[in-house]
Amino acid sequence: MNRRLLSPDLLDMISPFTGGIAGSWVPHRGFSSDVLAFIDGSHGRFFIKGVRNRAGGRRDSIVRERLINEAVQPLSPRLLWHVESDQWIVLGFEQVDGEPSVFTAGSKDGPAIVDLMNRIASTPLPEVAQDWPETRWNRFAADAEEAKLFAGDSLVHGDINPSNLLLGEDGSWVVDWAWPTRGSAFIDPALLVLQLISAGQLPEDAEAWVSRCDAWTEADPWGIDAFAMANLRLYRKRAKRFPEQAWLRAMEASAQEWVDHRRGDRDG
């Protein structure tokens, strides 16, 4: 299916919530869902996210996003409705007026980004997330003891990137809570460091940005070292498996740059 087109069966599903649709358009980024669209309907303005109702990761992720939404208010746009059929699961969120944040050197978005990271860290772990332990990086740790450094009782967003941190004149939001987990509080700030490096910042400058994040300053440096190395192993393996994906090679290079920086700090 071309996800840029709303199929008749999907339109029939959402029309009781949207009303008549005056216009719709798709975001520039976002590829983990079968359907993403902004909707202007007679019942309001919505952002919809939908996946085919099939067993597997995409279904699991959209169910998590539905379940977590109430607990991450007002950090996330509000989920206004959801609907499910044999073919589709669709979430309807409020539209917010925000643009993706800028991670490059000299960006004026730094304070707002740090504020969002601190808001994630200060969000209490909801009951529903107690059974969602963070394990995505465990197999890339050196051993089981090192993987324990990634565990914890904090709410982890787990996909920090410019498109998921939206900044606007009237507010700021963290979107795409597709895989929230229970883990170490330093994971999200550490992911921000890697993303800042991939945007062209020097590792020392990226870590200086993130030093204003509470969860970073309170973290065990050895845990961050282990996480940096786990990300390098992760992207090295994926880049080797998918050599045609240039972005994976770029992320491997950024992860290597970060590991080299942290090793240099230790050696110094």
PDB file of C-alpha atoms in Angstrom:
ATOM      1  CA  MET A   1       0.000   0.000   0.000  1.00  0.00           C
ATOM      2  CA  ASN A   2       1.123   3.550  -0.706  1.00  0.00           C
ATOM      3  CA  ARG A   3       0.959   5.015   2.779  1.00  0.00           C
ATOM      4  CA  ARG A   4       0.553   8.490   1.302  1.00  0.00           C
ATOM      5  CA  LEU A   5      -2.971   7.602   0.264  1.00  0.00           C
ATOM      6  CA  LEU A   6      -5.799   6.955   2.706  1.00  0.00           C
ATOM      7  CA  SER A   7      -7.567   3.824   1.548  1.00  0.00           C
ATOM      8  CA  PRO A   8     -11.379   3.713   1.460  1.00  0.00           C
ATOM      9  CA  ASP A   9     -11.566   1.140   4.273  1.00  0.00           C
ATOM     10  CA  LEU A  10      -9.365   3.292   6.503  1.00  0.00           C
ATOM     11  CA  LEU A  11     -11.382   6.420   5.690  1.00  0.00           C
ATOM     12  CA  ASP A  12     -14.554   4.588   6.668  1.00  0.00           C
ATOM     13  CA  MET A  13     -12.969   3.654  10.005  1.00  0.00           C
ATOM     14  CA  ILE A  14     -11.845   7.134  10.989  1.00  0.00           C
ATOM     15  CA  SER A  15     -14.705   9.214   9.595  1.00  0.00           C
ATOM     16  CA  PRO A  16     -16.854   8.931  12.770  1.00  0.00           C
ATOM     17  CA  PHE A  17     -13.992  10.662  14.613  1.00  0.00           C
ATOM     18  CA  THR A  18     -12.769  13.100  11.975  1.00  0.00           C
ATOM     19  CA  GLY A  19     -16.041  13.968  10.286  1.00  0.00           C
ATOM     20  CA  GLY A  20     -15.829  15.026   6.680  1.00  0.00           C
ATOM     21  CA  ILE A  21     -12.224  15.512   5.602  1.00  0.00           C
ATOM     22  CA  ALA A  22     -11.452  18.884   4.054  1.00  0.00           C
ATOM     23  CA  GLY A  23      -7.751  18.193   3.600  1.00  0.00           C
ATOM     24  CA  SER A  24      -4.924  15.836   4.487  1.00  0.00           C
ATOM     25  CA  TRP A  25      -1.178  15.720   4.040  1.00  0.00           C
ATOM     26  CA  VAL A  26       1.686  13.523   5.126  1.00  0.00           C
ATOM     27  CA  PRO A  27       4.782  14.438   7.170  1.00  0.00           C
ATOM     28  CA  HIS A  28       8.175  14.532   5.494  1.00  0.00           C
ATOM     29  CA  ARG A  29       9.626  11.904   7.814  1.00  0.00           C
ATOM     30  CA  GLY A  30       8.423   8.846   9.649  1.00  0.00           C
ATOM     31  CA  PHE A  31       8.598   5.384   8.162  1.00  0.00           C
ATOM     32  CA  SER A  32       7.736   3.007  10.984  1.00  0.00           C
ATOM     33  CA  SER A  33       3.975   3.169  10.353  1.00  0.00           C
ATOM     34  CA  ASP A  34       1.872   2.161   7.367  1.00  0.00           C
ATOM     35  CA  VAL A  35      -0.077   5.418   7.523  1.00  0.00           C
ATOM     36  CA  LEU A  36       0.866   8.834   8.872  1.00  0.00           C
ATOM     37  CA  ALA A  37      -1.241  11.864   8.040  1.00  0.00           C
ATOM     38  CA  PHE A  38      -2.417  15.241   9.212  1.00  0.00           C
ATOM     39  CA  ILE A  39      -6.177  15.532   8.865  1.00  0.00           C
ATOM     40  CA  ASP A  40      -8.389  18.602   8.766  1.00  0.00           C
ATOM     41  CA  GLY A  41     -11.895  17.331   9.413  1.00  0.00           C
ATOM     42  CA  SER A  42     -15.226  18.801  10.323  1.00  0.00           C
ATOM     43  CA  HIS A  43     -14.730  17.418  13.868  1.00  0.00           C
ATOM     44  CA  GLY A  44     -11.280  18.957  14.300  1.00  0.00           C
ATOM     45  CA  ARG A  45      -7.630  18.732  13.319  1.00  0.00           C
ATOM     46  CA  PHE A  46      -5.836  15.449  13.938  1.00  0.00           C
ATOM     47  CA  PHE A  47      -2.590  13.614  13.396  1.00  0.00           C
ATOM     48  CA  ILE A  48      -3.281   9.976  12.623  1.00  0.00           C
ATOM     49  CA  LYS A  49      -0.939   7.026  12.860  1.00  0.00           C
ATOM     50  CA  GLY A  50      -1.942   3.598  11.651  1.00  0.00           C
ATOM     51  CA  VAL A  51      -0.535   0.124  11.089  1.00  0.00           C
ATOM     52  CA  ARG A  52      -1.875  -3.042   9.586  1.00  0.00           C
ATOM     53  CA  ASN A  53      -3.431  -5.204  12.288  1.00  0.00           C
ATOM     54  CA  ARG A  54      -0.967  -8.053  12.047  1.00  0.00           C
ATOM     55  CA  ALA A  55       0.950  -9.767  14.796  1.00  0.00           C
ATOM     56  CA  GLY A  56       4.460  -8.443  15.230  1.00  0.00           C
ATOM     57  CA  GLY A  57       6.515  -5.418  16.124  1.00  0.00           C
ATOM     58  CA  ARG A  58       4.465  -2.708  14.456  1.00  0.00           C
ATOM     59  CA  ARG A  59       1.263  -3.817  16.118  1.00  0.00           C
ATOM     60  CA  ASP A  60       2.996  -4.128  19.470  1.00  0.00           C
ATOM     61  CA  SER A  61       4.505  -0.651  19.149  1.00  0.00           C
ATOM     62  CA  ILE A  62       1.259   1.120  18.330  1.00  0.00           C
ATOM     63  CA  VAL A  63      -0.464  -0.639  21.239  1.00  0.00           C
ATOM     64  CA  ARG A  64       2.294   0.592  23.558  1.00  0.00           C
ATOM     65  CA  GLU A  65       1.937   4.106  22.201  1.00  0.00           C
ATOM     66  CA  ARG A  66      -1.780   4.028  22.949  1.00  0.00           C
ATOM     67  CA  LEU A  67      -1.289   2.665  26.456  1.00  0.00           C
ATOM     68  CA  ILE A  68       1.454   5.127  27.452  1.00  0.00           C
ATOM     69  CA  ASN A  69      -0.170   8.316  26.185  1.00  0.00           C
ATOM     70  CA  GLU A  70      -2.121   9.310  29.279  1.00  0.00           C
ATOM     71  CA  ALA A  71       0.969   8.877  31.463  1.00  0.00           C
ATOM     72  CA  VAL A  72       3.124  11.200  29.343  1.00  0.00           C
ATOM     73  CA  GLN A  73       0.779  14.184  29.354  1.00  0.00           C
ATOM     74  CA  PRO A  74       1.378  17.022  28.626  1.00  0.00           C
ATOM     75  CA  LEU A  75       4.807  16.014  27.313  1.00  0.00           C
ATOM     76  CA  SER A  76       3.192  14.236  24.366  1.00  0.00           C
ATOM     77  CA  PRO A  77       0.300  15.374  22.172  1.00  0.00           C
ATOM     78  CA  ARG A  78      -2.955  13.974  23.527  1.00  0.00           C
ATOM     79  CA  LEU A  79      -4.427  10.815  22.077  1.00  0.00           C
ATOM     80  CA  LEU A  80      -8.014  11.797  21.276  1.00  0.00           C
ATOM     81  CA  TRP A  81      -9.335   8.526  19.911  1.00  0.00           C
ATOM     82  CA  HIS A  82      -8.312   5.123  18.623  1.00  0.00           C
ATOM     83  CA  VAL A  83     -10.032   2.564  16.480  1.00  0.00           C
ATOM     84  CA  GLU A  84      -9.267  -1.017  15.495  1.00  0.00           C
ATOM     85  CA  SER A  85     -10.584  -3.407  12.869  1.00  0.00           C
ATOM     86  CA  ASP A  86      -9.413  -6.695  11.443  1.00  0.00           C
ATOM     87  CA  GLN A  87      -7.322  -4.706   8.945  1.00  0.00           C
ATOM     88  CA  TRP A  88      -6.126  -1.607  10.835  1.00  0.00           C
ATOM     89  CA  ILE A  89      -5.192  -0.067  14.163  1.00  0.00           C
ATOM     90  CA  VAL A  90      -5.324   3.736  14.053  1.00  0.00           C
ATOM     91  CA  LEU A  91      -4.497   6.369  16.672  1.00  0.00           C
ATOM     92  CA  GLY A  92      -5.845   9.908  16.393  1.00  0.00           C
ATOM     93  CA  PHE A  93      -3.781  12.574  18.167  1.00  0.00           C
ATOM     94  CA  GLU A  94      -4.316  16.275  18.581  1.00  0.00           C
ATOM     95  CA  GLN A  95      -2.347  18.350  16.101  1.00  0.00           C
ATOM     96  CA  VAL A  96       0.360  20.510  17.664  1.00  0.00           C
ATOM     97  CA  ASP A  97       2.139  23.440  16.073  1.00  0.00           C
ATOM     98  CA  GLY A  98       5.763  22.410  16.356  1.00  0.00           C
ATOM     99  CA  GLU A  99       8.738  21.871  14.106  1.00  0.00           C
ATOM    100  CA  PRO A 100      11.519  19.283  14.396  1.00  0.00           C
ATOM    101  CA  SER A 101      14.354  20.478  16.606  1.00  0.00           C
ATOM    102  CA  VAL A 102      17.789  21.323  15.214  1.00  0.00           C
ATOM    103  CA  PHE A 103      20.777  19.328  16.480  1.00  0.00           C
ATOM    104  CA  THR A 104      23.600  21.030  14.570  1.00  0.00           C
ATOM    105  CA  ALA A 105      26.339  23.127  16.188  1.00  0.00           C
ATOM    106  CA  GLY A 106      25.197  26.639  17.033  1.00  0.00           C
ATOM    107  CA  SER A 107      21.532  25.643  17.190  1.00  0.00           C
ATOM    108  CA  LYS A 108      19.376  27.878  19.344  1.00  0.00           C
ATOM    109  CA  ASP A 109      17.241  24.853  20.234  1.00  0.00           C
ATOM    110  CA  GLY A 110      19.653  23.562  22.872  1.00  0.00           C
ATOM    111  CA  PRO A 111      17.845  24.857  25.988  1.00  0.00           C
ATOM    112  CA  ALA A 112      14.454  23.644  24.755  1.00  0.00           C
ATOM    113  CA  ILE A 113      15.882  20.226  23.879  1.00  0.00           C
ATOM    114  CA  VAL A 114      17.479  19.893  27.310  1.00  0.00           C
ATOM    115  CA  ASP A 115      14.185  20.921  28.910  1.00  0.00           C
ATOM    116  CA  LEU A 116      12.383  18.131  27.029  1.00  0.00           C
ATOM    117  CA  MET A 117      14.992  15.614  28.130  1.00  0.00           C
ATOM    118  CA  ASN A 118      14.592  16.672  31.748  1.00  0.00           C
ATOM    119  CA  ARG A 119      10.823  16.437  31.430  1.00  0.00           C
ATOM    120  CA  ILE A 120      11.151  12.850  30.212  1.00  0.00           C
ATOM    121  CA  ALA A 121      13.456  12.037  33.122  1.00  0.00           C
ATOM    122  CA  SER A 122      11.066  13.567  35.652  1.00  0.00           C
ATOM    123  CA  THR A 123       8.044  11.661  34.362  1.00  0.00           C
ATOM    124  CA  PRO A 124       7.180   8.912  36.851  1.00  0.00           C
ATOM    125  CA  LEU A 125       7.370   5.404  35.491  1.00  0.00           C
ATOM    126  CA  PRO A 126       3.748   4.453  34.802  1.00  0.00           C
ATOM    127  CA  GLU A 127       2.371   1.171  36.004  1.00  0.00           C
ATOM    128  CA  VAL A 128       1.834  -0.048  32.453  1.00  0.00           C
ATOM    129  CA  ALA A 129       5.580   0.243  31.738  1.00  0.00           C
ATOM    130  CA  GLN A 130       6.619  -1.943  34.680  1.00  0.00           C
ATOM    131  CA  ASP A 131       6.481  -4.965  32.377  1.00  0.00           C
ATOM    132  CA  TRP A 132       8.427  -3.294  29.546  1.00  0.00           C
ATOM    133  CA  PRO A 133      12.087  -3.711  30.594  1.00  0.00           C
ATOM    134  CA  GLU A 134      14.663  -2.167  28.305  1.00  0.00           C
ATOM    135  CA  THR A 135      16.558  -4.909  26.445  1.00  0.00           C
ATOM    136  CA  ARG A 136      17.299  -3.465  22.988  1.00  0.00           C
ATOM    137  CA  TRP A 137      21.010  -2.928  23.655  1.00  0.00           C
ATOM    138  CA  ASN A 138      21.612  -5.968  25.869  1.00  0.00           C
ATOM    139  CA  ARG A 139      22.895  -8.256  23.122  1.00  0.00           C
ATOM    140  CA  PHE A 140      25.398  -5.595  22.096  1.00  0.00           C
ATOM    141  CA  ALA A 141      26.863  -5.300  25.585  1.00  0.00           C
ATOM    142  CA  ALA A 142      30.174  -6.999  26.311  1.00  0.00           C
ATOM    143  CA  ASP A 143      28.523  -9.400  28.759  1.00  0.00           C
ATOM    144  CA  ALA A 144      25.507  -9.866  31.003  1.00  0.00           C
ATOM    145  CA  GLU A 145      27.026  -7.799  33.801  1.00  0.00           C
ATOM    146  CA  GLU A 146      27.550  -4.865  31.468  1.00  0.00           C
ATOM    147  CA  ALA A 147      23.970  -5.176  30.171  1.00  0.00           C
ATOM    148  CA  LYS A 148      22.756  -4.708  33.754  1.00  0.00           C
ATOM    149  CA  LEU A 149      24.054  -1.129  33.552  1.00  0.00           C
ATOM    150  CA  PHE A 150      21.262  -0.359  31.069  1.00  0.00           C
ATOM    151  CA  ALA A 151      18.546  -1.511  33.486  1.00  0.00           C
ATOM    152  CA  GLY A 152      16.648   0.757  35.839  1.00  0.00           C
ATOM    153  CA  ASP A 153      13.279   2.048  36.898  1.00  0.00           C
ATOM    154  CA  SER A 154      13.053   5.195  34.789  1.00  0.00           C
ATOM    155  CA  LEU A 155      10.784   5.818  31.826  1.00  0.00           C
ATOM    156  CA  VAL A 156      12.819   5.604  28.614  1.00  0.00           C
ATOM    157  CA  HIS A 157      11.589   7.032  25.308  1.00  0.00           C
ATOM    158  CA  GLY A 158      14.296   5.203  23.383  1.00  0.00           C
ATOM    159  CA  ASP A 159      14.143   7.034  20.027  1.00  0.00           C
ATOM    160  CA  ILE A 160      15.608  10.479  20.517  1.00  0.00           C
ATOM    161  CA  ASN A 161      16.063  12.294  17.207  1.00  0.00           C
ATOM    162  CA  PRO A 162      15.217  15.748  15.788  1.00  0.00           C
ATOM    163  CA  SER A 163      11.870  14.660  14.352  1.00  0.00           C
ATOM    164  CA  ASN A 164      10.661  13.346  17.712  1.00  0.00           C
ATOM    165  CA  LEU A 165      11.411  16.556  19.639  1.00  0.00           C
ATOM    166  CA  LEU A 166       9.003  19.197  18.364  1.00  0.00           C
ATOM    167  CA  LEU A 167       9.418  22.853  19.267  1.00  0.00           C
ATOM    168  CA  GLY A 168       6.836  25.581  18.788  1.00  0.00           C
ATOM    169  CA  GLU A 169       6.031  29.080  19.940  1.00  0.00           C
ATOM    170  CA  ASP A 170       3.356  27.815  22.318  1.00  0.00           C
ATOM    171  CA  GLY A 171       4.971  24.643  23.582  1.00  0.00           C
ATOM    172  CA  SER A 172       7.282  21.699  22.976  1.00  0.00           C
ATOM    173  CA  TRP A 173       6.583  17.997  22.756  1.00  0.00           C
ATOM    174  CA  VAL A 174       8.169  14.547  22.601  1.00  0.00           C
ATOM    175  CA  VAL A 175       6.367  12.447  19.991  1.00  0.00           C
ATOM    176  CA  ASP A 176       6.470   8.879  18.676  1.00  0.00           C
ATOM    177  CA  TRP A 177       6.312   6.928  21.927  1.00  0.00           C
ATOM    178  CA  ALA A 178       6.390   3.684  19.963  1.00  0.00           C
ATOM    179  CA  TRP A 179       8.753   1.755  22.265  1.00  0.00           C
ATOM    180  CA  PRO A 180       8.723   3.232  25.785  1.00  0.00           C
ATOM    181  CA  THR A 181      10.506   1.024  28.287  1.00  0.00           C
ATOM    182  CA  ARG A 182      11.677   0.774  31.882  1.00  0.00           C
ATOM    183  CA  GLY A 183      15.431   1.288  32.020  1.00  0.00           C
ATOM    184  CA  SER A 184      18.336   3.471  33.046  1.00  0.00           C
ATOM    185  CA  ALA A 185      17.636   7.201  33.034  1.00  0.00           C
ATOM    186  CA  PHE A 186      20.872   7.940  31.168  1.00  0.00           C
ATOM    187  CA  ILE A 187      19.757   6.137  27.992  1.00  0.00           C
ATOM    188  CA  ASP A 188      17.779   9.006  26.472  1.00  0.00           C
ATOM    189  CA  PRO A 189      20.491  11.645  27.111  1.00  0.00           C
ATOM    190  CA  ALA A 190      23.083   9.218  25.747  1.00  0.00           C
ATOM    191  CA  LEU A 191      21.023   8.749  22.597  1.00  0.00           C
ATOM    192  CA  LEU A 192      20.893  12.529  22.297  1.00  0.00           C
ATOM    193  CA  VAL A 193      24.704  12.670  22.432  1.00  0.00           C
ATOM    194  CA  LEU A 194      24.967  10.185  19.578  1.00  0.00           C
ATOM    195  CA  GLN A 195      22.416  12.124  17.535  1.00  0.00           C
ATOM    196  CA  LEU A 196      24.254  15.407  18.134  1.00  0.00           C
ATOM    197  CA  ILE A 197      27.489  13.834  16.915  1.00  0.00           C
ATOM    198  CA  SER A 198      25.714  12.482  13.847  1.00  0.00           C
ATOM    199  CA  ALA A 199      24.497  16.043  13.188  1.00  0.00           C
ATOM    200  CA  GLY A 200      28.104  17.180  13.004  1.00  0.00           C
ATOM    201  CA  GLN A 201      28.924  18.198  16.553  1.00  0.00           C
ATOM    202  CA  LEU A 202      32.200  17.203  18.182  1.00  0.00           C
ATOM    203  CA  PRO A 203      31.750  14.586  20.914  1.00  0.00           C
ATOM    204  CA  GLU A 204      33.009  16.936  23.614  1.00  0.00           C
ATOM    205  CA  ASP A 205      30.537  19.597  22.497  1.00  0.00           C
ATOM    206  CA  ALA A 206      27.703  17.086  22.351  1.00  0.00           C
ATOM    207  CA  GLU A 207      28.437  15.931  25.887  1.00  0.00           C
ATOM    208  CA  ALA A 208      28.642  19.557  27.031  1.00  0.00           C
ATOM    209  CA  TRP A 209      25.119  20.094  25.684  1.00  0.00           C
ATOM    210  CA  VAL A 210      23.839  17.046  27.497  1.00  0.00           C
ATOM    211  CA  SER A 211      25.649  17.887  30.735  1.00  0.00           C
ATOM    212  CA  ARG A 212      22.629  20.051  31.527  1.00  0.00           C
ATOM    213  CA  CYS A 213      20.420  16.943  31.582  1.00  0.00           C
ATOM    214  CA  ASP A 214      19.846  15.756  35.145  1.00  0.00           C
ATOM    215  CA  ALA A 215      19.880  12.079  34.200  1.00  0.00           C
ATOM    216  CA  TRP A 216      23.270  12.493  32.528  1.00  0.00           C
ATOM    217  CA  THR A 217      25.002  14.211  35.422  1.00  0.00           C
ATOM    218  CA  GLU A 218      23.736  11.560  37.841  1.00  0.00           C
ATOM    219  CA  ALA A 219      24.771   8.612  35.636  1.00  0.00           C
ATOM    220  CA  ASP A 220      27.581   6.156  36.246  1.00  0.00           C
ATOM    221  CA  PRO A 221      30.275   7.059  33.653  1.00  0.00           C
ATOM    222  CA  TRP A 222      31.048   3.366  33.201  1.00  0.00           C
ATOM    223  CA  GLY A 223      27.448   2.772  32.210  1.00  0.00           C
ATOM    224  CA  ILE A 224      27.687   5.498  29.582  1.00  0.00           C
ATOM    225  CA  ASP A 225      30.965   3.995  28.302  1.00  0.00           C
ATOM    226  CA  ALA A 226      29.283   0.605  27.977  1.00  0.00           C
ATOM    227  CA  PHE A 227      26.272   2.113  26.232  1.00  0.00           C
ATOM    228  CA  ALA A 228      28.450   4.022  23.755  1.00  0.00           C
ATOM    229  CA  MET A 229      30.261   0.799  22.879  1.00  0.00           C
ATOM    230  CA  ALA A 230      26.988  -1.125  22.594  1.00  0.00           C
ATOM    231  CA  ASN A 231      25.749   1.418  20.058  1.00  0.00           C
ATOM    232  CA  LEU A 232      28.950   1.047  18.067  1.00  0.00           C
ATOM    233  CA  ARG A 233      28.489  -2.721  17.937  1.00  0.00           C
ATOM    234  CA  LEU A 234      24.831  -2.258  16.997  1.00  0.00           C
ATOM    235  CA  TYR A 235      25.483   0.070  14.059  1.00  0.00           C
ATOM    236  CA  ARG A 236      28.562  -1.868  12.936  1.00  0.00           C
ATOM    237  CA  LYS A 237      26.461  -5.020  12.650  1.00  0.00           C
ATOM    238  CA  ARG A 238      23.565  -3.279  10.890  1.00  0.00           C
ATOM    239  CA  ALA A 239      25.850  -1.411   8.485  1.00  0.00           C
ATOM    240  CA  LYS A 240      27.502  -4.694   7.544  1.00  0.00           C
ATOM    241  CA  ARG A 241      24.140  -6.365   7.054  1.00  0.00           C
ATOM    242  CA  PHE A 242      22.712  -3.501   4.980  1.00  0.00           C
ATOM    243  CA  PRO A 243      25.695  -1.990   3.129  1.00  0.00           C
ATOM    244  CA  GLU A 244      23.429  -0.059   0.781  1.00  0.00           C
ATOM    245  CA  GLN A 245      22.078   2.017   3.699  1.00  0.00           C
ATOM    246  CA  ALA A 246      24.401   5.015   3.882  1.00  0.00           C
ATOM    247  CA  TRP A 247      22.796   6.337   7.055  1.00  0.00           C
ATOM    248  CA  LEU A 248      23.806   3.189   8.940  1.00  0.00           C
ATOM    249  CA  ARG A 249      27.439   3.670   7.940  1.00  0.00           C
ATOM    250  CA  ALA A 250      27.191   7.295   9.033  1.00  0.00           C
ATOM    251  CA  MET A 251      25.781   6.282  12.414  1.00  0.00           C
ATOM    252  CA  GLU A 252      28.547   3.694  12.814  1.00  0.00           C
ATOM    253  CA  ALA A 253      31.098   6.441  12.177  1.00  0.00           C
ATOM    254  CA  SER A 254      29.424   8.716  14.732  1.00  0.00           C
ATOM    255  CA  ALA A 255      29.332   5.926  17.307  1.00  0.00           C
ATOM    256  CA  GLN A 256      33.019   5.227  16.695  1.00  0.00           C
ATOM    257  CA  GLU A 257      33.821   8.908  17.149  1.00  0.00           C
ATOM    258  CA  TRP A 258      31.978   8.919  20.466  1.00  0.00           C
ATOM    259  CA  VAL A 259      33.709   5.767  21.730  1.00  0.00           C
ATOM    260  CA  ASP A 260      37.107   7.161  20.752  1.00  0.00           C
ATOM    261  CA  HIS A 261      36.347  10.373  22.655  1.00  0.00           C
ATOM    262  CA  ARG A 262      35.331   8.537  25.811  1.00  0.00           C
ATOM    263  CA  ARG A 263      38.358   6.251  25.623  1.00  0.00           C
ATOM    264  CA  GLY A 264      40.535   9.341  25.275  1.00  0.00           C
ATOM    265  CA  ASP A 265      38.981  10.860  28.375  1.00  0.00           C
ATOM    266  CA  ARG A 266      39.648   7.650  30.301  1.00  0.00           C
ATOM    267  CA  ASP A 267      43.246   7.423  29.035  1.00  0.00           C
ATOM    268  CA  GLY A 268      43.790  11.082  29.909  1.00  0.00           C
TER     269      GLY A 268
END
